[in-house]
Short mmCIF file of C-alpha atoms and ligand atoms in Angstrom, two decimals:
data_model
loop_
_atom_site.label_atom_id
_atom_site.label_comp_id
_atom_site.label_asym_id
_atom_site.label_seq_id
_atom_site.Cartn_x
_atom_site.Cartn_y
_atom_site.Cartn_z
CA ARG T 74 117.90 69.69 98.97
CA SER T 75 115.70 72.54 100.00
CA ARG T 76 115.61 73.57 103.63
CA TYR T 77 111.86 73.22 103.45
CA ASN T 78 111.72 69.73 102.06
CA LEU T 79 111.60 67.73 105.24
CA SER T 80 109.96 64.63 103.94
CA ASP T 81 113.07 62.42 103.88
CA GLY T 82 115.26 62.74 106.94
CA ARG T 83 115.41 65.80 109.12
CA SER T 84 117.71 68.55 108.00
CA SER T 85 118.02 69.72 111.58
CA GLY T 86 118.07 66.31 113.22
CA ILE T 87 115.12 67.19 115.41
CA GLU T 88 113.36 63.88 115.37
CA GLU T 89 110.66 64.70 117.86
CA VAL T 90 109.12 67.40 115.69
CA LEU T 91 106.76 65.34 113.61
CA LEU T 92 103.60 67.31 113.30
CA GLY T 93 101.27 65.21 111.24
CA ARG T 94 103.19 66.02 108.08
CA VAL T 95 101.87 69.53 107.77
CA GLN T 96 105.00 70.95 106.26
CA VAL T 97 104.34 74.58 106.85
CA VAL T 98 103.72 74.07 110.56
CA GLU T 99 106.70 71.74 110.86
CA SER T 100 108.87 74.33 109.24
CA LEU T 101 107.66 77.08 111.56
CA ALA T 102 108.46 74.85 114.51
CA LEU T 103 111.85 73.90 113.16
CA SER T 104 113.00 77.42 112.41
CA VAL T 105 113.30 78.36 116.05
CA ALA T 106 115.27 75.21 116.84
CA GLU T 107 117.57 75.70 113.91
CA PHE T 108 118.00 79.48 113.91
CA PRO T 109 117.29 80.72 117.47
CA ASP T 110 119.46 83.80 117.11
CA ARG T 111 118.60 84.90 113.60
CA THR T 112 116.14 87.74 113.15
CA ALA T 113 112.62 86.48 112.53
CA LEU T 114 110.70 89.73 112.55
CA ALA T 115 111.53 93.40 112.11
CA THR T 116 108.82 95.86 113.13
CA HIS T 117 108.71 99.54 114.10
CA GLU T 118 109.53 98.31 117.63
CA GLY T 119 112.84 96.77 116.57
CA GLU T 120 114.13 93.32 115.62
CA PHE T 121 113.07 90.04 117.20
CA SER T 122 115.10 86.85 116.97
CA TYR T 123 113.37 83.51 116.54
CA SER T 124 113.87 82.67 120.20
CA GLU T 125 112.52 86.07 121.30
CA LEU T 126 109.50 85.90 119.02
CA TYR T 127 108.67 82.32 119.88
CA SER T 128 108.90 82.93 123.61
CA VAL T 129 106.21 85.59 123.13
CA VAL T 130 104.28 82.94 121.19
CA GLY T 131 104.67 80.56 124.14
CA GLY T 132 103.38 83.22 126.54
CA ILE T 133 100.31 83.84 124.39
CA GLN T 134 99.68 80.09 124.17
CA GLY T 135 99.63 80.02 127.96
CA GLY T 136 97.08 82.85 127.99
CA LEU T 137 94.97 81.08 125.38
CA LYS T 138 94.76 77.92 127.45
CA SER T 139 92.90 79.81 130.16
CA LEU T 140 90.12 80.77 127.72
CA GLU T 141 87.17 78.47 127.22
CA GLY T 142 86.64 79.60 123.64
CA SER T 143 90.13 78.54 122.62
CA SER T 144 88.95 74.96 122.11
CA LYS T 145 86.94 76.17 119.09
CA PRO T 146 88.51 75.53 115.68
CA LEU T 147 88.76 79.25 114.88
CA ILE T 148 90.23 82.11 116.89
CA GLY T 149 90.04 85.76 115.90
CA VAL T 150 93.00 88.11 115.82
CA MET T 151 92.80 91.88 115.51
CA THR T 152 95.23 93.25 112.96
CA GLY T 153 98.26 95.26 114.02
CA ASP T 154 101.84 96.03 113.06
CA ASP T 155 103.56 94.97 116.29
CA HIS T 156 105.38 91.75 117.17
CA ARG T 157 102.65 90.66 119.58
CA THR T 158 100.06 90.59 116.81
CA TYR T 159 102.34 88.44 114.67
CA ALA T 160 103.12 86.21 117.65
CA SER T 161 99.36 85.86 118.22
CA ILE T 162 98.88 84.39 114.75
CA LEU T 163 101.68 81.90 115.37
CA ALA T 164 100.24 81.06 118.81
CA ILE T 165 96.83 80.30 117.29
CA LEU T 166 98.33 77.96 114.69
CA ALA T 167 100.65 76.34 117.25
CA SER T 168 97.73 75.75 119.61
CA GLY T 169 95.75 73.74 117.10
CA ALA T 170 93.29 76.37 115.84
CA GLY T 171 92.92 78.41 112.66
CA TYR T 172 93.10 82.20 112.66
CA VAL T 173 90.58 84.73 111.45
CA PRO T 174 92.10 88.18 110.98
CA ILE T 175 89.79 91.10 111.75
CA SER T 176 90.85 94.61 110.84
CA ARG T 177 90.98 97.09 113.69
CA THR T 178 89.70 99.67 111.20
CA TYR T 179 86.41 97.82 110.72
CA PRO T 180 83.30 99.29 112.28
CA ALA T 181 81.79 97.32 115.18
CA SER T 182 78.94 95.91 113.07
CA ARG T 183 81.41 94.36 110.61
CA VAL T 184 83.48 92.89 113.44
CA GLN T 185 80.34 91.43 114.96
CA GLN T 186 79.24 89.98 111.65
CA ILE T 187 82.55 88.14 111.32
CA LEU T 188 82.54 86.91 114.93
CA ASP T 189 79.03 85.54 114.48
CA GLN T 190 79.58 84.10 111.02
CA ALA T 191 82.77 82.25 111.97
CA GLU T 192 81.41 81.28 115.40
CA ILE T 193 84.41 82.80 117.08
CA ARG T 194 84.43 82.65 120.86
CA CYS T 195 87.78 84.24 121.57
CA VAL T 196 89.80 87.02 119.99
CA LEU T 197 93.40 88.03 120.55
CA THR T 198 94.22 91.69 120.37
CA SER T 199 97.38 93.67 121.01
CA GLY T 200 95.94 96.67 122.87
CA SER T 201 92.29 97.49 123.28
CA VAL T 202 90.11 98.13 120.23
CA SER T 203 86.74 99.76 120.88
CA SER T 204 84.97 98.23 117.86
CA LEU T 205 85.97 94.79 119.13
CA GLU T 206 84.73 95.50 122.63
CA GLN T 207 81.40 96.75 121.33
CA ALA T 208 81.05 93.80 118.98
CA ALA T 209 82.04 91.27 121.62
CA GLN T 210 79.32 92.60 123.92
CA SER T 211 76.57 92.66 121.33
CA SER T 212 77.57 89.42 119.63
CA SER T 213 74.90 86.71 119.82
CA SER T 214 77.16 84.48 121.89
CA GLN T 215 79.76 85.28 124.48
CA VAL T 216 83.13 86.30 123.08
CA GLU T 217 86.26 86.39 125.24
CA VAL T 218 88.85 89.03 124.40
CA LEU T 219 92.48 88.48 125.37
CA ASP T 220 94.71 91.55 125.24
CA VAL T 221 98.14 90.05 124.64
CA GLN T 222 99.84 93.27 125.77
CA ALA T 223 98.44 92.68 129.23
CA LEU T 224 99.87 89.16 129.53
CA ARG T 225 102.29 88.93 132.39
CA GLY T 226 104.62 86.16 133.34
CA GLY T 227 107.93 84.71 132.34
CA ARG T 228 109.06 83.37 129.04
CA ALA T 229 107.59 80.16 127.75
CA GLU T 230 108.54 77.81 124.97
CA ALA T 231 106.18 77.72 122.04
CA GLU T 232 104.67 74.27 121.65
CA PHE T 233 103.41 73.24 118.27
CA GLU T 234 100.53 70.79 118.30
CA ALA T 235 100.22 68.12 115.64
CA ARG T 236 98.00 69.32 112.82
CA SER T 237 96.02 67.48 110.21
CA LYS T 238 96.07 68.48 106.55
CA ASP T 239 92.32 69.06 106.63
CA ASP T 240 92.43 71.47 109.56
CA ILE T 241 91.59 75.04 108.67
CA ALA T 242 94.70 77.23 108.81
CA TYR T 243 92.80 80.49 108.37
CA VAL T 244 89.53 82.00 107.25
CA PHE T 245 89.68 85.33 105.42
CA PHE T 246 86.50 87.31 104.89
CA THR T 247 86.08 89.06 101.57
CA SER T 248 83.45 91.50 100.36
CA GLY T 249 80.18 89.88 99.31
CA SER T 250 77.60 91.55 97.07
CA THR T 251 74.65 90.78 99.38
CA GLY T 252 76.07 92.71 102.31
CA LYS T 253 77.34 89.56 104.01
CA PRO T 254 81.10 88.97 103.78
CA LYS T 255 82.21 85.62 102.35
CA GLY T 256 84.42 83.44 104.55
CA VAL T 257 87.20 81.69 102.64
CA PRO T 258 88.58 78.75 104.66
CA ILE T 259 92.04 77.58 103.66
CA THR T 260 93.29 74.24 104.96
CA PHE T 261 96.86 73.16 105.60
CA ARG T 262 96.49 70.94 102.53
CA ASN T 263 95.85 74.06 100.43
CA LEU T 264 98.64 75.96 102.12
CA ASP T 265 101.17 73.16 101.81
CA ALA T 266 100.43 72.92 98.09
CA PHE T 267 101.18 76.63 97.73
CA PHE T 268 104.39 76.51 99.75
CA ARG T 269 105.56 73.39 97.95
CA VAL T 270 105.64 75.35 94.70
CA LEU T 271 107.15 78.42 96.27
CA LEU T 272 109.79 76.74 98.39
CA GLU T 273 110.68 73.58 96.57
CA GLY T 274 110.59 74.91 93.00
CA GLU T 275 113.58 76.27 91.15
CA GLU T 276 112.20 79.77 90.63
CA TYR T 277 113.06 81.41 93.89
CA ARG T 278 115.55 79.38 95.91
CA PHE T 279 114.91 81.43 99.03
CA SER T 280 117.50 81.22 101.79
CA PRO T 281 117.63 82.13 105.49
CA ASP T 282 119.41 85.33 104.41
CA ASP T 283 116.30 86.54 102.63
CA ARG T 284 114.41 89.46 104.07
CA PHE T 285 110.78 89.73 102.99
CA LEU T 286 108.66 92.84 102.72
CA GLN T 287 105.31 92.56 104.56
CA MET T 288 103.20 95.50 103.38
CA PHE T 289 99.73 93.96 103.59
CA SER T 290 96.94 94.23 106.05
CA LEU T 291 96.73 90.89 107.84
CA THR T 292 93.18 90.59 106.46
CA PHE T 293 94.62 90.27 102.94
CA ASP T 294 95.91 86.81 102.13
CA LEU T 295 99.07 88.08 100.44
CA SER T 296 100.23 88.70 104.02
CA VAL T 297 100.33 84.91 104.46
CA MET T 298 103.06 84.68 101.84
CA SER T 299 105.01 87.64 103.24
CA LEU T 300 104.88 86.30 106.80
CA PHE T 301 105.11 82.53 106.56
CA THR T 302 107.60 82.19 103.74
CA PRO T 303 110.44 83.80 105.72
CA LEU T 304 109.44 82.11 108.97
CA ALA T 305 109.34 78.69 107.31
CA ILE T 306 112.93 78.99 106.12
CA GLY T 307 114.65 80.93 108.88
CA GLY T 308 114.47 84.28 107.06
CA CYS T 309 113.18 87.64 108.24
CA CYS T 310 109.75 89.24 107.82
CA CYS T 311 110.03 93.05 107.60
CA VAL T 312 106.73 94.63 108.60
CA VAL T 313 105.78 97.99 107.12
CA PRO T 314 104.47 100.26 109.91
CA ASP T 315 100.76 101.13 109.75
CA SER T 316 101.28 104.74 110.68
CA GLY T 317 102.22 107.53 108.29
CA ILE T 318 101.90 107.54 104.53
CA ALA T 319 101.72 103.97 103.33
CA TRP T 320 103.87 104.17 100.20
CA LEU T 321 106.57 106.21 101.93
CA GLN T 322 106.73 103.61 104.67
CA ILE T 323 107.04 100.90 102.03
CA VAL T 324 110.02 102.58 100.36
CA GLU T 325 111.60 103.26 103.70
CA THR T 326 111.19 99.62 104.77
CA LEU T 327 112.58 98.34 101.46
CA ARG T 328 115.62 100.54 101.91
CA ALA T 329 116.30 100.50 105.64
CA GLN T 330 115.62 96.79 106.08
CA ASN T 331 117.65 95.69 103.05
CA VAL T 332 114.70 93.75 101.77
CA THR T 333 115.58 91.01 99.28
CA VAL T 334 112.09 89.73 98.40
CA SER T 335 109.18 92.08 97.83
CA LEU T 336 105.57 91.21 97.09
CA MET T 337 103.49 94.31 96.43
CA VAL T 338 100.19 95.34 94.90
CA PRO T 339 100.72 97.22 91.62
CA SER T 340 98.95 100.32 92.94
CA VAL T 341 102.04 101.00 95.06
CA LEU T 342 103.90 101.69 91.83
CA GLY T 343 101.34 104.36 91.00
CA TYR T 344 102.60 106.31 94.01
CA LEU T 345 106.27 105.53 93.50
CA GLU T 346 106.37 106.29 89.79
CA ARG T 347 107.28 109.95 90.33
CA TYR T 348 110.37 108.90 92.29
CA PHE T 349 111.62 106.04 90.12
CA ASP T 350 114.70 108.08 89.21
CA GLU T 351 115.70 108.33 92.86
CA ILE T 352 114.93 104.78 93.97
CA ARG T 353 117.78 102.22 93.83
CA LEU T 354 117.24 98.90 95.55
CA PRO T 355 120.10 96.61 94.52
CA ASP T 356 119.43 94.11 97.35
CA ILE T 357 116.10 93.01 95.93
CA ARG T 358 116.44 89.56 94.33
CA HIS T 359 112.77 88.91 93.72
CA SER T 360 110.19 91.59 93.06
CA MET T 361 106.68 90.21 92.77
CA PHE T 362 103.34 91.85 92.05
CA CYS T 363 99.90 90.47 92.75
CA GLY T 364 96.33 91.49 93.39
CA GLU T 365 95.42 93.59 90.38
CA ALA T 366 96.34 94.27 86.78
CA LEU T 367 100.03 95.10 86.40
CA ALA T 368 100.69 97.89 83.90
CA GLN T 369 103.64 97.21 81.60
CA SER T 370 104.65 100.89 81.55
CA MET T 371 104.97 101.00 85.32
CA VAL T 372 106.88 97.79 85.70
CA ALA T 373 109.30 98.85 82.97
CA GLY T 374 110.13 101.94 85.03
CA TRP T 375 110.31 99.95 88.26
CA SER T 376 112.74 97.44 86.76
CA LYS T 377 115.40 100.19 86.77
CA CYS T 378 114.93 100.64 90.52
CA VAL T 379 115.56 96.94 91.17
CA PRO T 380 118.45 96.17 88.80
CA ASN T 381 119.28 92.78 90.35
CA ALA T 382 115.75 91.45 90.70
CA SER T 383 113.75 88.96 88.74
CA ILE T 384 110.28 90.44 88.39
CA ARG T 385 107.12 88.35 88.41
CA ASN T 386 103.45 89.03 88.00
CA VAL T 387 101.62 86.47 90.10
CA TYR T 388 97.86 85.99 90.10
CA GLY T 389 95.22 84.31 92.18
CA PRO T 390 92.06 84.74 94.21
CA THR T 391 91.97 84.18 97.99
CA GLU T 392 89.88 81.08 97.24
CA ALA T 393 92.90 79.46 95.54
CA THR T 394 95.40 80.22 98.34
CA ILE T 395 97.41 83.40 97.84
CA PHE T 396 98.41 83.00 94.20
CA CYS T 397 98.45 80.18 91.71
CA SER T 398 99.89 81.47 88.44
CA SER T 399 103.08 83.26 87.60
CA TYR T 400 104.60 85.23 84.74
CA ASP T 401 108.29 86.08 84.45
CA TRP T 402 108.56 89.68 83.33
CA SER T 403 111.40 90.55 80.99
CA GLU T 404 112.59 93.82 79.56
CA GLU T 405 113.10 92.23 76.15
CA ASP T 406 109.71 90.76 75.40
CA SER T 407 107.09 91.71 77.95
CA ALA T 408 106.19 94.91 76.09
CA GLN T 409 105.03 92.87 73.07
CA GLN T 410 103.12 90.45 75.24
CA ALA T 411 101.20 93.07 77.17
CA TYR T 412 97.50 93.24 76.33
CA GLN T 413 95.89 96.66 76.63
CA GLY T 414 99.02 97.68 78.47
CA VAL T 415 98.65 94.92 81.08
CA VAL T 416 101.28 92.24 81.75
CA PRO T 417 100.13 88.58 81.30
CA ILE T 418 99.49 86.43 84.38
CA GLY T 419 101.45 83.53 82.91
CA SER T 420 100.99 79.85 83.58
CA MET T 421 99.32 77.94 86.38
CA TYR T 422 101.33 76.47 89.22
CA PRO T 423 102.02 72.73 89.22
CA GLY T 424 99.04 70.88 90.69
CA MET T 425 96.62 73.47 89.31
CA GLU T 426 94.53 73.38 86.15
CA ALA T 427 92.93 76.27 84.27
CA ARG T 428 90.18 76.30 81.67
CA LEU T 429 88.45 79.15 79.90
CA LEU T 430 84.69 79.03 79.52
CA GLY T 431 82.30 80.92 77.29
CA PRO T 432 78.88 82.18 78.46
CA ASP T 433 77.40 78.76 77.51
CA GLY T 434 79.72 76.99 79.94
CA ALA T 435 81.71 75.31 77.14
CA GLU T 436 85.44 75.82 76.68
CA VAL T 437 86.25 78.66 74.28
CA PRO T 438 88.29 78.00 71.10
CA ALA T 439 92.05 78.62 71.36
CA GLY T 440 92.96 82.29 71.64
CA GLU T 441 89.47 83.50 72.58
CA GLN T 442 88.43 85.14 75.79
CA GLY T 443 86.56 83.23 78.45
CA GLU T 444 86.00 83.07 82.17
CA LEU T 445 88.98 81.57 83.94
CA VAL T 446 87.98 78.57 86.04
CA ILE T 447 90.57 76.78 88.16
CA SER T 448 90.95 73.51 89.94
CA GLY T 449 93.62 71.86 92.03
CA GLU T 450 95.13 71.41 95.45
CA GLN T 451 95.24 75.10 96.25
CA VAL T 452 91.52 75.67 95.75
CA MET T 453 89.28 75.77 98.84
CA THR T 454 86.42 73.28 99.04
CA GLY T 455 83.76 75.93 99.67
CA TYR T 456 82.85 79.14 101.49
CA PHE T 457 82.57 78.90 105.24
CA GLN T 458 79.14 77.46 106.03
CA ASP T 459 77.59 78.92 102.94
CA GLU T 460 76.35 76.23 100.58
CA GLU T 461 74.46 78.62 98.37
CA ARG T 462 77.44 80.79 97.52
CA THR T 463 79.65 77.73 97.23
CA ALA T 464 77.26 76.24 94.68
CA GLU T 465 77.36 79.49 92.70
CA ALA T 466 81.14 79.67 92.77
CA PHE T 467 81.91 76.18 91.48
CA ILE T 468 81.18 74.37 88.26
CA GLU T 469 81.56 70.65 87.50
CA LEU T 470 83.42 69.96 84.27
CA ALA T 471 84.01 66.67 82.54
CA GLU T 472 87.40 65.07 82.86
CA GLY T 473 87.58 61.81 80.96
CA ASP T 474 84.71 59.70 82.27
CA SER T 475 84.36 61.58 85.52
CA ALA T 476 83.83 65.20 86.56
CA ARG T 477 85.99 67.69 88.33
CA SER T 478 85.02 70.75 90.29
CA PHE T 479 86.37 74.15 89.16
CA TYR T 480 86.24 77.49 90.95
CA ARG T 481 84.86 80.30 88.82
CA THR T 482 87.21 83.24 89.25
CA GLY T 483 85.01 85.81 87.46
CA ASP T 484 88.16 86.92 85.61
CA LEU T 485 88.12 87.20 81.85
CA CYS T 486 91.28 85.80 80.23
CA PHE T 487 92.68 84.33 77.04
CA HIS T 488 95.72 82.23 76.19
CA ASN T 489 98.25 84.07 74.03
CA GLU T 490 100.38 82.38 71.40
CA ARG T 491 103.03 81.46 73.92
CA GLY T 492 100.44 79.71 76.06
CA ASP T 493 100.45 82.36 78.78
CA LEU T 494 97.20 83.42 80.37
CA VAL T 495 96.37 87.06 79.75
CA TYR T 496 94.07 88.95 82.10
CA CYS T 497 91.45 91.14 80.40
CA GLY T 498 89.19 92.27 83.25
CA ARG T 499 86.29 91.17 85.45
CA LEU T 500 82.95 89.73 84.40
CA ASP T 501 81.16 91.23 87.38
CA SER T 502 81.29 94.37 89.46
CA GLN T 503 84.15 93.25 91.68
CA VAL T 504 86.85 95.93 91.74
CA LYS T 505 90.09 96.63 93.54
CA VAL T 506 90.43 99.76 95.65
CA GLN T 507 93.88 100.43 97.06
CA GLY T 508 94.51 96.72 96.47
CA HIS T 509 91.44 95.59 98.45
CA ARG T 510 88.85 93.41 96.82
CA VAL T 511 85.49 95.15 96.80
CA GLU T 512 82.08 94.14 95.49
CA LEU T 513 80.46 97.38 94.34
CA GLY T 514 77.18 95.54 94.92
CA GLU T 515 77.85 95.41 98.64
CA ILE T 516 78.01 99.21 98.87
CA GLU T 517 74.89 99.47 96.72
CA HIS T 518 73.12 96.97 98.96
CA PHE T 519 73.47 99.23 102.00
CA ALA T 520 72.76 102.39 100.00
CA ARG T 521 69.53 100.85 98.71
CA GLN T 522 68.49 100.01 102.25
CA HIS T 523 68.95 103.64 103.22
CA VAL T 524 67.22 105.36 100.31
CA GLY T 525 64.52 102.75 99.87
CA HIS T 526 64.83 102.33 96.08
CA SER T 527 67.25 100.62 93.76
CA PHE T 528 68.53 103.49 91.63
CA VAL T 529 71.91 103.63 93.29
CA ALA T 530 75.26 102.93 91.65
CA ALA T 531 78.76 102.69 93.04
CA VAL T 532 81.41 103.37 90.41
CA LEU T 533 85.14 103.81 90.18
CA PRO T 534 86.16 107.26 88.99
CA LYS T 535 88.64 105.74 86.53
CA ALA T 536 88.17 102.68 84.35
CA GLY T 537 90.41 99.65 84.61
CA ALA T 538 93.53 100.57 86.48
CA ALA T 539 93.98 100.65 90.22
CA ALA T 540 91.56 102.95 91.97
CA GLU T 541 91.94 104.87 95.18
CA SER T 542 88.32 105.60 95.95
CA ILE T 543 84.73 104.89 95.03
CA ALA T 544 81.94 107.29 94.09
CA LEU T 545 78.27 106.64 94.76
CA PHE T 546 75.34 108.02 92.75
CA VAL T 547 71.83 108.02 94.14
CA GLN T 548 68.73 109.01 92.24
CA GLY T 549 66.95 111.64 94.28
CA GLU T 550 67.61 114.91 96.04
CA ALA T 551 70.38 116.05 98.31
CA LYS T 552 68.17 115.58 101.36
CA ASP T 553 67.87 111.86 100.55
CA LEU T 554 71.58 111.53 101.20
CA GLU T 555 71.37 112.67 104.80
CA GLY T 556 72.81 110.07 107.10
CA LEU T 557 73.87 107.82 104.21
CA GLU T 558 77.58 108.34 104.62
CA THR T 559 77.36 107.70 108.36
CA LEU T 560 75.41 104.54 107.74
CA LEU T 561 77.95 103.28 105.21
CA ALA T 562 80.84 104.14 107.55
CA GLU T 563 79.13 102.12 110.26
CA ARG T 564 78.70 99.09 108.03
CA LEU T 565 81.75 98.96 105.78
CA PRO T 566 85.56 99.01 105.99
CA SER T 567 86.82 102.54 105.40
CA TYR T 568 88.27 101.79 101.95
CA MET T 569 84.73 100.82 100.83
CA VAL T 570 83.05 104.01 102.02
CA PRO T 571 82.53 106.23 98.93
CA ARG T 572 84.63 109.35 99.00
CA GLU T 573 82.01 111.14 96.97
CA ILE T 574 78.24 110.67 97.19
CA ARG T 575 76.07 112.50 94.67
CA ALA T 576 72.35 112.83 94.24
CA ILE T 577 71.19 112.88 90.62
CA GLU T 578 67.76 113.68 89.29
CA GLU T 579 67.56 110.68 87.00
CA MET T 580 69.80 107.65 86.77
CA PRO T 581 71.17 107.33 83.20
CA LEU T 582 70.34 103.98 81.58
CA ASN T 583 72.01 102.28 78.64
CA LEU T 584 70.29 100.58 75.71
CA ASN T 585 69.83 97.41 77.70
CA GLY T 586 68.00 99.36 80.37
CA LYS T 587 70.90 98.88 82.77
CA ILE T 588 72.41 101.67 84.79
CA ASP T 589 74.89 103.38 82.47
CA ARG T 590 78.02 103.28 84.59
CA LEU T 591 80.15 104.75 81.85
CA ALA T 592 77.98 107.85 81.72
CA LEU T 593 78.18 108.13 85.51
CA ARG T 594 81.93 107.87 85.40
CA GLN T 595 82.07 110.65 82.81
CA ARG T 596 80.24 112.92 85.21
CA LEU T 597 83.12 112.54 87.61
CA GLU T 598 85.73 113.70 85.13
P1 AMP S 157 91.88 88.59 96.13
O1 AMP S 157 90.98 87.46 96.49
O2 AMP S 157 91.71 89.79 96.99
O3 AMP S 157 93.30 88.14 96.03
O4 AMP S 157 91.44 89.08 94.67
C1 AMP S 157 91.48 88.19 93.58
C2 AMP S 157 91.24 88.95 92.31
O5 AMP S 157 92.23 89.97 92.14
C3 AMP S 157 91.37 88.09 91.09
O6 AMP S 157 90.21 87.34 90.84
C4 AMP S 157 91.65 89.13 90.01
O7 AMP S 157 90.47 89.79 89.60
C5 AMP S 157 92.53 90.12 90.76
N1 AMP S 157 93.97 89.80 90.56
C6 AMP S 157 94.80 89.15 91.39
N2 AMP S 157 96.05 89.08 90.88
C7 AMP S 157 96.01 89.69 89.68
C8 AMP S 157 96.98 89.94 88.65
N3 AMP S 157 98.25 89.57 88.77
N4 AMP S 157 96.56 90.58 87.53
C9 AMP S 157 95.28 90.97 87.39
N5 AMP S 157 94.33 90.78 88.33
C10 AMP S 157 94.68 90.15 89.47
#
């Protein structure tokens, strides 16, 4: 029986830990009782055992109690790569709230937007962050900031409050094309459904000896998998340091920490490719990729670096809790199954259903491309206090005599002959930059505000594959661009600020009268 499956009898015999049957929280609470001396977290500061980490959690909980805003359902946490930041997330969940990660690289206006939108009244931070201080002051309501580095006092036991399945575990904000980020609330019901597949299924059979790579910003929901999976089973979460060159730090963490489970965005392979001959990681048992199209050629090369690993391409939007489909890569037949050089995304997780719709909203015939719409326990019920965008994102489809609500992913897919889903691209202008989800429309929204007309276009320099930066074209003269970059840097996360901004005399249009993005891209070559 899996360590995680606690529903019949307690594997640890700790009868008093009955937390409203939210399995993930129960498991977090049980890990410290069961494995106090095992390593829970490895950061650039060193290793922290479960009892060490959870006593920091207990201390933060004590600090939280003194804040008025901590009674609100959501608490903010500034991102960081130190144990106190990770303990802060655990403290928020243990104290009965949900967490909202806010990147310390965001400009103050973005931080403020999130604080206001999620009605956050208190934020935990490990060390002072000027954008947070500015935002907290100018926010429409009072926001308390607790610097967890400044907490004094002895050790305290973490106390996990009972949670209900419908409580929000976290809200992640993603780019929205109207300039307002979208809040994705994920409940413990959603999260439990995800972890049930991951931890109770036969695919992975994780054990307390597993050491997980954590390479993601805490504002990216793949971090939820990399953090909570090990902590739910008594394993170790190995955090990649934020400083230095990201991909070098990733390789170094994989090697030095003897990582056994790695979840990465495919763009990492773009950096590592040159060194495939030198990389040997025999400890890795599971190597997973998610977040963007996975190129067959790259993964074939990578497979030699991880000779003992099973490799999987997993897929899913934040709205459907981390990931919800999976494809087992194999050296023998994945090359034939790749479509336009991209590895399939496989089949949906148990409890999830996928359909493919044509432009008329009807299901497409077998084998044809259509928009992937998904339904099931992992899918959120709607964007945070945003009925309009929720209505746009969901579609009711008939199921027998009744109807069922499906989330529209905006991803174009088809089913191949083996029944696997194959990813073909996006229907809209959502792109991935360094693994981050970006609506090009959001950049254009702010650019339009600055130049006062709508002939602006944000494009990726390269089609399809993972991109590192964005370029922005504006119809007009060089003088029209003055101040534009500063404005964008003040409004947007740094990965969304175009690396190149060009003025052009006349915006090229295609036959449909739309901005000809292909022609713009060619100008960059
Ligand atoms: P996010 O909400 O940031 O996780 O982004 C979700 C989007 O990333 C999806 O709708 C897809 O467009 C893309 N995506 C995620 N995983 C994959 C994958 N394995 N292959 C191709 N695209 C993916």
